[in-house]
PDB file of C-alpha atoms in Angstrom:
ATOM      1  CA  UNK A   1       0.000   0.000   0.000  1.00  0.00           C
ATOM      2  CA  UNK A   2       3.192   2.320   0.635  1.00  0.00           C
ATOM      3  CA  UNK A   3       4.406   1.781  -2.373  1.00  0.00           C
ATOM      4  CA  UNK A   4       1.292   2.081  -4.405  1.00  0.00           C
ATOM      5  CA  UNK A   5       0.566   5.512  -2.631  1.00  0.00           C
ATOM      6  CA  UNK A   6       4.159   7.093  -3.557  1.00  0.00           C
ATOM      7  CA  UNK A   7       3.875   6.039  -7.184  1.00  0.00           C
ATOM      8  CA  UNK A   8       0.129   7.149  -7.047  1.00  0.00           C
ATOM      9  CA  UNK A   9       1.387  10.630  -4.959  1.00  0.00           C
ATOM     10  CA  UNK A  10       4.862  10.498  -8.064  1.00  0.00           C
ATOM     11  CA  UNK A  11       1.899  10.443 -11.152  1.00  0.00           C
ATOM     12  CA  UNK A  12       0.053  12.596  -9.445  1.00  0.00           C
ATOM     13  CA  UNK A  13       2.871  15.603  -9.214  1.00  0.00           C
ATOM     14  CA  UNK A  14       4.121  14.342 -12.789  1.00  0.00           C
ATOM     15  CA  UNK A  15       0.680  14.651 -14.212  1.00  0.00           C
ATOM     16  CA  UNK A  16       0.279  18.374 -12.752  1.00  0.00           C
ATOM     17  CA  UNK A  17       3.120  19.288 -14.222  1.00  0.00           C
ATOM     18  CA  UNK A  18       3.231  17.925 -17.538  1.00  0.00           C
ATOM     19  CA  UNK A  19      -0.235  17.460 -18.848  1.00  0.00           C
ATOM     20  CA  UNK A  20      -0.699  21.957 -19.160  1.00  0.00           C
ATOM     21  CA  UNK A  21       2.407  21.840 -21.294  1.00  0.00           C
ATOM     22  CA  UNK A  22       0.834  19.100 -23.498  1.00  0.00           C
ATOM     23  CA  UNK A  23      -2.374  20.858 -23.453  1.00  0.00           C
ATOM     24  CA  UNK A  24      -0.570  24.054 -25.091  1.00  0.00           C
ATOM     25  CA  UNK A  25       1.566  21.655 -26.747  1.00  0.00           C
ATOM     26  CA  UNK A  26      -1.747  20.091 -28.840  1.00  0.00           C
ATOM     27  CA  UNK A  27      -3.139  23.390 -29.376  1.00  0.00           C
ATOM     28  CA  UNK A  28       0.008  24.364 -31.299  1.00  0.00           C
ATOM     29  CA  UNK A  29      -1.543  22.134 -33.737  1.00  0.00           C
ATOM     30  CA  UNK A  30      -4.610  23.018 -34.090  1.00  0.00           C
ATOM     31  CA  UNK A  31      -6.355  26.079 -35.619  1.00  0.00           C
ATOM     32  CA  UNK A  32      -8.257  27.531 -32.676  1.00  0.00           C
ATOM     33  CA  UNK A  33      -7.615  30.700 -31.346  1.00  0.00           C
ATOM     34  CA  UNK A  34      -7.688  30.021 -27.537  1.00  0.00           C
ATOM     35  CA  UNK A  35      -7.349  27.191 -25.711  1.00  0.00           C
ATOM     36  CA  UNK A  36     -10.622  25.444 -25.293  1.00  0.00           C
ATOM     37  CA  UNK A  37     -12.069  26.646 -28.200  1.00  0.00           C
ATOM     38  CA  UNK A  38     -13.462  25.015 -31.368  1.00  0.00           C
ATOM     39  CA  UNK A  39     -11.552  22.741 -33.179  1.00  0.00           C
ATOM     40  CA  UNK A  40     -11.796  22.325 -37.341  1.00  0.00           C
ATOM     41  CA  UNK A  41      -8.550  20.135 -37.757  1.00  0.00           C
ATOM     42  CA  UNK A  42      -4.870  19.511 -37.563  1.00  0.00           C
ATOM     43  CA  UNK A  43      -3.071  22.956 -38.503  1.00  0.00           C
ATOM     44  CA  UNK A  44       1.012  23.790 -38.990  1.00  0.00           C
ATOM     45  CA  UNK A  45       0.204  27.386 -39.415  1.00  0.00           C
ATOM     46  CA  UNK A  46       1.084  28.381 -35.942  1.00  0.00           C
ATOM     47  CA  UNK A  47       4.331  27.614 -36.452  1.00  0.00           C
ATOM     48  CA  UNK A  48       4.926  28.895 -40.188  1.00  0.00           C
ATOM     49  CA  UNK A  49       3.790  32.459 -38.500  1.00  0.00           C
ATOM     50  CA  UNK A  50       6.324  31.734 -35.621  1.00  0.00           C
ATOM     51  CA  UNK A  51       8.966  31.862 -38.419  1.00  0.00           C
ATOM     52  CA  UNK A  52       7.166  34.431 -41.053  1.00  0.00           C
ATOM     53  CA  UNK A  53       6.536  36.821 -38.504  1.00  0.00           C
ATOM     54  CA  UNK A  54       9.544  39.215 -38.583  1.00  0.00           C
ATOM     55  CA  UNK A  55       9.224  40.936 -34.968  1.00  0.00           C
ATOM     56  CA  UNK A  56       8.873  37.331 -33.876  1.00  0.00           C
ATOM     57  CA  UNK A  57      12.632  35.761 -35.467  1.00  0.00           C
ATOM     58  CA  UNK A  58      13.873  39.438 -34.369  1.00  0.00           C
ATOM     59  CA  UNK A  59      12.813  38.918 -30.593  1.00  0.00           C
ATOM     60  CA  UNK A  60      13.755  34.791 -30.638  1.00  0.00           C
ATOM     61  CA  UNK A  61      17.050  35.805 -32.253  1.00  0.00           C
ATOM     62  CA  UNK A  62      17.775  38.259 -29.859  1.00  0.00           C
ATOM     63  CA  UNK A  63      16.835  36.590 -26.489  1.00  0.00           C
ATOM     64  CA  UNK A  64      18.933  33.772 -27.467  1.00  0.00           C
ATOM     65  CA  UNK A  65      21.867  35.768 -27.898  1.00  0.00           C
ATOM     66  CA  UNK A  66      21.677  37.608 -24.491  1.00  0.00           C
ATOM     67  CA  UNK A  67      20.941  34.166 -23.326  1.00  0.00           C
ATOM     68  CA  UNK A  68      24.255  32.779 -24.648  1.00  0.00           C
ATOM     69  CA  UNK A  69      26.454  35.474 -24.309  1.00  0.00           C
ATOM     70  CA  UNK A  70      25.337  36.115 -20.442  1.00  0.00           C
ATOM     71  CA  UNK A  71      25.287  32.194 -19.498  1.00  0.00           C
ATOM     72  CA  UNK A  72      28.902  32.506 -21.460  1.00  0.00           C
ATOM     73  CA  UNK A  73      30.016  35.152 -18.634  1.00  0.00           C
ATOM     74  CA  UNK A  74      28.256  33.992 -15.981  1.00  0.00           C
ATOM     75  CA  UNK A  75      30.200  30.456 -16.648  1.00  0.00           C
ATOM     76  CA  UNK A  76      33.329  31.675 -16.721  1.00  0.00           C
ATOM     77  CA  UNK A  77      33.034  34.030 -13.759  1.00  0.00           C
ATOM     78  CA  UNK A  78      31.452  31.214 -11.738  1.00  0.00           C
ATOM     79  CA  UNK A  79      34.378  28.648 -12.678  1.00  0.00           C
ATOM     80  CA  UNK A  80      37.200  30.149 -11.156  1.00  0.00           C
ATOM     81  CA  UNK A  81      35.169  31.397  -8.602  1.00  0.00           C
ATOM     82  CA  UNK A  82      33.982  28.332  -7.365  1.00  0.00           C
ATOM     83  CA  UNK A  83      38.044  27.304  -7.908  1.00  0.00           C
ATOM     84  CA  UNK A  84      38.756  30.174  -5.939  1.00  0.00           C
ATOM     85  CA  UNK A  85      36.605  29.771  -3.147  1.00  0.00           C
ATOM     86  CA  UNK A  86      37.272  25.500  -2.858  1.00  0.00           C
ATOM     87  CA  UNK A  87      41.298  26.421  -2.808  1.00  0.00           C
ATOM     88  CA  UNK A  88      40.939  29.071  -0.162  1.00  0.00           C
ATOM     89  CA  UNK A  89      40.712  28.932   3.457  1.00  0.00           C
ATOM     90  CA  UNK A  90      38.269  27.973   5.525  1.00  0.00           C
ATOM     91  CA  UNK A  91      36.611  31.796   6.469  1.00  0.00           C
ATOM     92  CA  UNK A  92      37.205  33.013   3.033  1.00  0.00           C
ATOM     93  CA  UNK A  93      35.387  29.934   1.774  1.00  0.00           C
ATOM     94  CA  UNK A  94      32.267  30.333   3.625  1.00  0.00           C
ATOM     95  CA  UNK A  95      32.454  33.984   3.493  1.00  0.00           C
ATOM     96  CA  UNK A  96      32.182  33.693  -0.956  1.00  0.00           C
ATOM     97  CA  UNK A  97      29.618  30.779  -0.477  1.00  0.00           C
ATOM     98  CA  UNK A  98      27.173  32.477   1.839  1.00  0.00           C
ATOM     99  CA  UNK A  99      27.382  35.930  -0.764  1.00  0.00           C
ATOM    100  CA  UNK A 100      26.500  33.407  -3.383  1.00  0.00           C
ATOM    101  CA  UNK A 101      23.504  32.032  -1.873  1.00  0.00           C
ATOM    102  CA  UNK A 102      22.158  35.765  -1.211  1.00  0.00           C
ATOM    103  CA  UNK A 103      21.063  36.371  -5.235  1.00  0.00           C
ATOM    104  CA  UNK A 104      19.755  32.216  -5.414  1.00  0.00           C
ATOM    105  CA  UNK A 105      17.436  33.109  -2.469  1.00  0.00           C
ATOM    106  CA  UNK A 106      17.012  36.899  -3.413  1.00  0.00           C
ATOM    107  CA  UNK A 107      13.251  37.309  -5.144  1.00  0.00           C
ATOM    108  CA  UNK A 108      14.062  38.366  -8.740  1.00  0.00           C
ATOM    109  CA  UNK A 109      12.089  41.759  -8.517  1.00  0.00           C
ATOM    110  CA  UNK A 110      14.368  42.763  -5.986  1.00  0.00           C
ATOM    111  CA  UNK A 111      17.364  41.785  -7.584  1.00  0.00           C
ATOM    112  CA  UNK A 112      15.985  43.737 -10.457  1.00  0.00           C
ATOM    113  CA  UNK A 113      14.983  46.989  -9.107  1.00  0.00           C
ATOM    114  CA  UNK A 114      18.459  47.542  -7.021  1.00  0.00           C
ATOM    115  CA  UNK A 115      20.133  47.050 -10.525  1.00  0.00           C
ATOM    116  CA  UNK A 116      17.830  49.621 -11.646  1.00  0.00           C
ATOM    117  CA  UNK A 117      18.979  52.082  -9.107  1.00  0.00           C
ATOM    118  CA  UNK A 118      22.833  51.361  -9.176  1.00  0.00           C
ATOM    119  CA  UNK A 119      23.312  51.596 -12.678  1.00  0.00           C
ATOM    120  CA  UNK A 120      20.615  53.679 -14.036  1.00  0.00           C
ATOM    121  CA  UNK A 121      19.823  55.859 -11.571  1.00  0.00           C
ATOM    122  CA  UNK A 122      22.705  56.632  -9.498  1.00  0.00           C
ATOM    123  CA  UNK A 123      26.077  55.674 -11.667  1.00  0.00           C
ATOM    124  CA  UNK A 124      23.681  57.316 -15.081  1.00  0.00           C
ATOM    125  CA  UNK A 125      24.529  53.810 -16.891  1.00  0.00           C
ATOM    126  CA  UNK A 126      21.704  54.426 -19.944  1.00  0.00           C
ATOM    127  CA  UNK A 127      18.771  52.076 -20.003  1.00  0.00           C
ATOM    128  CA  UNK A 128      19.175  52.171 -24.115  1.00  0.00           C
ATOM    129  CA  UNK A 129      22.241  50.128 -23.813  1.00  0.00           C
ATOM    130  CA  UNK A 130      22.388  46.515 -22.923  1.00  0.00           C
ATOM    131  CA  UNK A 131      25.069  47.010 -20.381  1.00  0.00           C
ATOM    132  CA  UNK A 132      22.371  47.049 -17.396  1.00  0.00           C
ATOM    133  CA  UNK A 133      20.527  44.110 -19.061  1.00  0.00           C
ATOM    134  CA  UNK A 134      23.558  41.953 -19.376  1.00  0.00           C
ATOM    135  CA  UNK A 135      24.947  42.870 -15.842  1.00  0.00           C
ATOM    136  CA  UNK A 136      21.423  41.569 -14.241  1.00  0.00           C
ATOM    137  CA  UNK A 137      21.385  38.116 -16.272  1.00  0.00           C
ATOM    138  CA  UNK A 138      24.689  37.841 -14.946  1.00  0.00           C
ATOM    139  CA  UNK A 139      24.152  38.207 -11.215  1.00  0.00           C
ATOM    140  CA  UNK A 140      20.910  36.221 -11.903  1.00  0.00           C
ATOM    141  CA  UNK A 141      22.508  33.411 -12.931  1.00  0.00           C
ATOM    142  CA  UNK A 142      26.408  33.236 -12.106  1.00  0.00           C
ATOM    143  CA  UNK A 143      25.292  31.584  -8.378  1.00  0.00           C
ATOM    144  CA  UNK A 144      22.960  28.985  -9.915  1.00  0.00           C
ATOM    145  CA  UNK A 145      26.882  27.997 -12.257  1.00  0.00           C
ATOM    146  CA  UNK A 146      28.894  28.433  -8.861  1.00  0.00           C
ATOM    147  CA  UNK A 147      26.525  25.697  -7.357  1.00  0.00           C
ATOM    148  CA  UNK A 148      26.467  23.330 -10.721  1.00  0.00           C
ATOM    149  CA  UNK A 149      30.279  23.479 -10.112  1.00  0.00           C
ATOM    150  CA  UNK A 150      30.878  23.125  -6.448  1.00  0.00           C
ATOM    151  CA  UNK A 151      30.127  20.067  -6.330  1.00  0.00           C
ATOM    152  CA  UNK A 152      32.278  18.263  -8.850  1.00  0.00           C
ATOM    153  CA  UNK A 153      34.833  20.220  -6.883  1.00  0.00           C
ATOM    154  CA  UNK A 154      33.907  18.497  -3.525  1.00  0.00           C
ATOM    155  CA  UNK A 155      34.351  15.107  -5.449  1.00  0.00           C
ATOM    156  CA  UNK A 156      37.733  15.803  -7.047  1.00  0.00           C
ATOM    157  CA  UNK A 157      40.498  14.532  -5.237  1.00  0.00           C
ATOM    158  CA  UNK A 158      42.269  17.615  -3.679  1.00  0.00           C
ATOM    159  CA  UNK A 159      45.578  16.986  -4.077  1.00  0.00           C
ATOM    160  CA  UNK A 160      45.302  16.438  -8.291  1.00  0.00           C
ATOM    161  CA  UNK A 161      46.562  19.933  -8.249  1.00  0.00           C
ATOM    162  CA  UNK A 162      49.557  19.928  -5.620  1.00  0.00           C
ATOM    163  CA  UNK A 163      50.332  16.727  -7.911  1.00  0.00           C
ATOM    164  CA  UNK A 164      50.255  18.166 -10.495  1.00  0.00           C
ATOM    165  CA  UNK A 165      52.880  21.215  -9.652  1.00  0.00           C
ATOM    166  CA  UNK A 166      55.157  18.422  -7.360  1.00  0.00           C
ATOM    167  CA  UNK A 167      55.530  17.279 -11.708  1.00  0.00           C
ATOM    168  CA  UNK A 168      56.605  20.371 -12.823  1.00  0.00           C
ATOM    169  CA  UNK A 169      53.609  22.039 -14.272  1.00  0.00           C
ATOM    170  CA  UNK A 170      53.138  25.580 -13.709  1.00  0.00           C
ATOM    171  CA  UNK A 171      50.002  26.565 -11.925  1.00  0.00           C
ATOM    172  CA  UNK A 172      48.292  27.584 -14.897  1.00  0.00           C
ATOM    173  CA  UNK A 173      48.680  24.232 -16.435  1.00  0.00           C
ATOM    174  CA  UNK A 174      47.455  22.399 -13.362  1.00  0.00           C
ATOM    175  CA  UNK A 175      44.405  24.634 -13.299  1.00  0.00           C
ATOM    176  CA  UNK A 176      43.502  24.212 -17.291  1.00  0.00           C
ATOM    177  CA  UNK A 177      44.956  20.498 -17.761  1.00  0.00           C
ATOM    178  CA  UNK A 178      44.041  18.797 -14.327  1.00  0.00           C
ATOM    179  CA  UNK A 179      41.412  20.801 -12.434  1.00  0.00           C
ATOM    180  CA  UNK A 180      39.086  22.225 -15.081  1.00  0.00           C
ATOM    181  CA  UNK A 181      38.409  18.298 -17.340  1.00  0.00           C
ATOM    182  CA  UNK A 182      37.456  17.310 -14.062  1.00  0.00           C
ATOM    183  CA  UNK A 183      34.746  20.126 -13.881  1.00  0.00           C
ATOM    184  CA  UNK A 184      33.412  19.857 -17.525  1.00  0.00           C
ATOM    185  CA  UNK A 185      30.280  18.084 -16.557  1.00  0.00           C
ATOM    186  CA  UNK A 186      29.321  20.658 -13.542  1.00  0.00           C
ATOM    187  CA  UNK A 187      30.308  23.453 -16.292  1.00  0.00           C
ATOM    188  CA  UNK A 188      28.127  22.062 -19.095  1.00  0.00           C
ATOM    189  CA  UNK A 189      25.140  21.814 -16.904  1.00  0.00           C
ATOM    190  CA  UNK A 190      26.100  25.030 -15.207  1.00  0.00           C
ATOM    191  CA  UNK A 191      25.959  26.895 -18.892  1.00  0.00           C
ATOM    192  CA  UNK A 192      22.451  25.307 -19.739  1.00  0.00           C
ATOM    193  CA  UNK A 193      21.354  26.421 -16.171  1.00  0.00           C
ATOM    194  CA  UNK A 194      22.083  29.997 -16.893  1.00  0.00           C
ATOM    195  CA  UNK A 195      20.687  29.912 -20.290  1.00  0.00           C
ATOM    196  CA  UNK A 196      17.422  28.499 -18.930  1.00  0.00           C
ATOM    197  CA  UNK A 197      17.651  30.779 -16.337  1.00  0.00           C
ATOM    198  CA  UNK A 198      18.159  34.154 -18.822  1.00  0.00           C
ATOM    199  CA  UNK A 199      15.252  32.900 -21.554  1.00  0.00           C
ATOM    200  CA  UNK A 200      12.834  32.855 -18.133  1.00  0.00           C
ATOM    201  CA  UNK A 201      13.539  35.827 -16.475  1.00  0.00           C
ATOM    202  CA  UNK A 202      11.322  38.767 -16.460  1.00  0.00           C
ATOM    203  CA  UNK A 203      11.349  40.732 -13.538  1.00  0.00           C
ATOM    204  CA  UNK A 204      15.475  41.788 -13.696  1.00  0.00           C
ATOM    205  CA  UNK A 205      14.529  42.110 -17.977  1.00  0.00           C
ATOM    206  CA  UNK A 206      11.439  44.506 -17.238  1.00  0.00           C
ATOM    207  CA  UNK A 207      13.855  46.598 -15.386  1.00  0.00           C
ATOM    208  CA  UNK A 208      16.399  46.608 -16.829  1.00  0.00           C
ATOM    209  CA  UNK A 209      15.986  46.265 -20.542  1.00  0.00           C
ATOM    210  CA  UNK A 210      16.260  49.033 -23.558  1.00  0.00           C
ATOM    211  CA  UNK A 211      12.683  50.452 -24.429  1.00  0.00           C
ATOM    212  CA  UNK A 212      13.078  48.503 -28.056  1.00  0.00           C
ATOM    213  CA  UNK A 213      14.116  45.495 -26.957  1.00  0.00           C
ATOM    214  CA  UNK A 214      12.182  42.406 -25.477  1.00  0.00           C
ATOM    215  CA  UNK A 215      12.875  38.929 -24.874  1.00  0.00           C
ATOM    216  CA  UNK A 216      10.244  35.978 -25.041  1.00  0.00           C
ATOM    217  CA  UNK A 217       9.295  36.778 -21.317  1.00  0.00           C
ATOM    218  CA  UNK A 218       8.562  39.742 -21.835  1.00  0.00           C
ATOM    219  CA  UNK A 219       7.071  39.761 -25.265  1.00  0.00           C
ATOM    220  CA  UNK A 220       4.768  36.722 -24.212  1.00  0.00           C
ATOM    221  CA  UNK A 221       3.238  39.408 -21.201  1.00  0.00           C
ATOM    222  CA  UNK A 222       3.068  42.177 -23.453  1.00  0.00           C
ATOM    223  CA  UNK A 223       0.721  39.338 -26.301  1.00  0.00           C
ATOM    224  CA  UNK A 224      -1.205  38.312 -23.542  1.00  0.00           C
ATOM    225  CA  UNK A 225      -2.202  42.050 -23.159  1.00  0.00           C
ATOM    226  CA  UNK A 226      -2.871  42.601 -26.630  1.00  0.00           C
ATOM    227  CA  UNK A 227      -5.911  41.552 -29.232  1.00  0.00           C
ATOM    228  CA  UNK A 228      -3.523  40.009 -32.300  1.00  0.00           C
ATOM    229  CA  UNK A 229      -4.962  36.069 -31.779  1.00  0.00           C
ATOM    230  CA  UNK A 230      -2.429  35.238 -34.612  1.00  0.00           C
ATOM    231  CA  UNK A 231       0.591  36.100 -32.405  1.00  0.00           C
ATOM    232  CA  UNK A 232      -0.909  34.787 -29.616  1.00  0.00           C
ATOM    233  CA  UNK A 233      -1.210  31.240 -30.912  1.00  0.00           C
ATOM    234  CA  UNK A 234       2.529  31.531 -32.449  1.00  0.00           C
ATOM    235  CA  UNK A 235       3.714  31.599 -29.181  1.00  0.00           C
ATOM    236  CA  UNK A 236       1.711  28.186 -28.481  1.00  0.00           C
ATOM    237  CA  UNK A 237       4.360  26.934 -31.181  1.00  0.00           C
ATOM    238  CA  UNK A 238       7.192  28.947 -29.575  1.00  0.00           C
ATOM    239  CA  UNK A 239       6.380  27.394 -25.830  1.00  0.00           C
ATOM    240  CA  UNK A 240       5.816  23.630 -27.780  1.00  0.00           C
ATOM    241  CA  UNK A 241       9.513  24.132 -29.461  1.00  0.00           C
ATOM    242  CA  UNK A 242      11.007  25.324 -26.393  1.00  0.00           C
ATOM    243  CA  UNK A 243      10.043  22.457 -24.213  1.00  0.00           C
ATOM    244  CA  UNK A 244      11.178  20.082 -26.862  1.00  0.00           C
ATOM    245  CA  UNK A 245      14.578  21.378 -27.489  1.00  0.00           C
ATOM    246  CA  UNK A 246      15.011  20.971 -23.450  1.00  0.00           C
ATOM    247  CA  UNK A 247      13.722  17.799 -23.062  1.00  0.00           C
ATOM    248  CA  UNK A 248      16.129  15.998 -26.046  1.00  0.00           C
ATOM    249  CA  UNK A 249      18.788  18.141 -24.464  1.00  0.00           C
ATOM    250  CA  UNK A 250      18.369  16.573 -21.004  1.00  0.00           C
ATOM    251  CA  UNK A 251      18.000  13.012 -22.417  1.00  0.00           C
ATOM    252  CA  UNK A 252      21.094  13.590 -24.123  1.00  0.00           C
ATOM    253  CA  UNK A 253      23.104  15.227 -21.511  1.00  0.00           C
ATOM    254  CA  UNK A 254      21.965  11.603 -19.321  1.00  0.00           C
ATOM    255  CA  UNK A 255      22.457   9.240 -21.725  1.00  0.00           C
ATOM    256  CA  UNK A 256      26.121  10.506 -22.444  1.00  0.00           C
ATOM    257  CA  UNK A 257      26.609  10.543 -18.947  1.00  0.00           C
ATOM    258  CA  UNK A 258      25.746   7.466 -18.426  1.00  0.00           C
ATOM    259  CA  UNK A 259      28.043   6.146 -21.144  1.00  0.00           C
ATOM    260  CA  UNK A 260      30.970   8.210 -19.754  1.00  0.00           C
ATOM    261  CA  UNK A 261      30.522   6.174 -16.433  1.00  0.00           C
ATOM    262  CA  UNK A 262      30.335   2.951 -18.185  1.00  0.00           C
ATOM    263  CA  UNK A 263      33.268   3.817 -20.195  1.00  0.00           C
ATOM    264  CA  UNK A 264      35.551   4.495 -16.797  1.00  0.00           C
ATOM    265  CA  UNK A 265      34.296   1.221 -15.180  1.00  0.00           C
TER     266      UNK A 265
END
């Protein structure tokens, strides 16, 4: 009966979460203008607007860009912090973990509106550039990296490194050759955190964000505002592609784990 209940309780959570997304994900197909409505038959024209639509490829294009190039930062500011912070002593250690737990626990709007006032309003950093919009994707998601990484640290053996040197490497050979390949896999999943992390955010974007810019976040608010249905039900096809694209890209990211580990046994 125990066991029945926590795969009933499993299905249950699974089926909350998942069966919206295939809702949305069935409409994509279809050629009704809201969810619910009337059905006539199996339509692809949902996503030949996602692609027509010129403001649409402009604001994709450009969201995955900022996505990239911020998760890119964020990784690499993360990395060596995370080396930094494993290598150093005990105070200093706990010191740069408990500052990196602050913006992971932080709400977003907050995080967003303080970027506001230290860049645009008091150091006059203009809102038409993407500097302020680039600095808050990085704070957003440089701490969720740090933690993707810290724990491939934890289960490195420590003195790889000191080996390394006792050889005759200098130190930034043991750091590229020996310590980072042992990180790869907490970097990888780090760098798809942060991109995941930059395509969802609105709160810091709203803030923070040129007047003529938006990303899907905030263009999908701004549709469900408006009265263009054909937009609307583009972004069915956008939200359908999306949670595709992540789901082969966790199934691969498993299964060649899962090969690496048989390879090393």
């Amino acid at each position: 009966m125990k066991k029945a209940f926590q795969i009933g309780w499993l299905a249950l959570v699974l089926l909350f979460i998942y069966v919206p997304v295939l809702v949305l994900a069935v409409y994509s197909f279809t050629d009704a203008s809201m969810v619910g409505g009337s059905v006539s038959g199996v339509s692809f024209e949902n996503y030949l607007n996602l692609f027509r639509n010129e403001e649409l490829r402009n604001m994709i294009f450009g969201t995955l860009i900022l996505a990239v190039v911020c998760a890119g930062i964020s990784t690499v500011l993360a990395t060596f912090g995370a080396i930094g912070a494993f290598y150093s002593k005990r105070v200093s250690k706990t010191l740069l973990n408990t500052a990196n737990q602050v913006p992971v626990v932080n709400a977003d709007i907050v995080t967003g509106f303080s970027i506001c006032i230290l860049l645009i309003v008091i150091l006059r950093v203009s809102k038409d550039t993407f500097i302020p919009l680039g600095i808050g994707h990085v704070v957003l998601t440089a701490p969720f990296v740090y933690l993707s990484i810290l724990p491939k640290l934890k289960q490195m053996d420590n003195s790889l490194y000191e080996a390394a040197l006792d050889l005759g490497a200098t130190p930034a050979q043991a750091l590229f050759k020996v310590v980072i390949p042992q990180l790869v896999p907490g970097i990888l999943s780090g760098f798809m955190l942060a991109v995941t992390l930059s395509l969802d955010d609105y709160f810091i974007t709203t803030y923070t964000k040129p007047s003529t810019f938006d990303t899907i976040s905030t263009y999908v608010v701004n549709a469900t505002k408006g009265s263009q249905t054909e937009v609307k039900t583009a972004l069915w096809a956008l939200s359908t592609l999306i949670f595709i694209i992540v789901i082969v890209a966790v199934v691969l990211m498993n299964v060649l784990g899962n090969r690496k580990r048989e390879v090393r046994k």
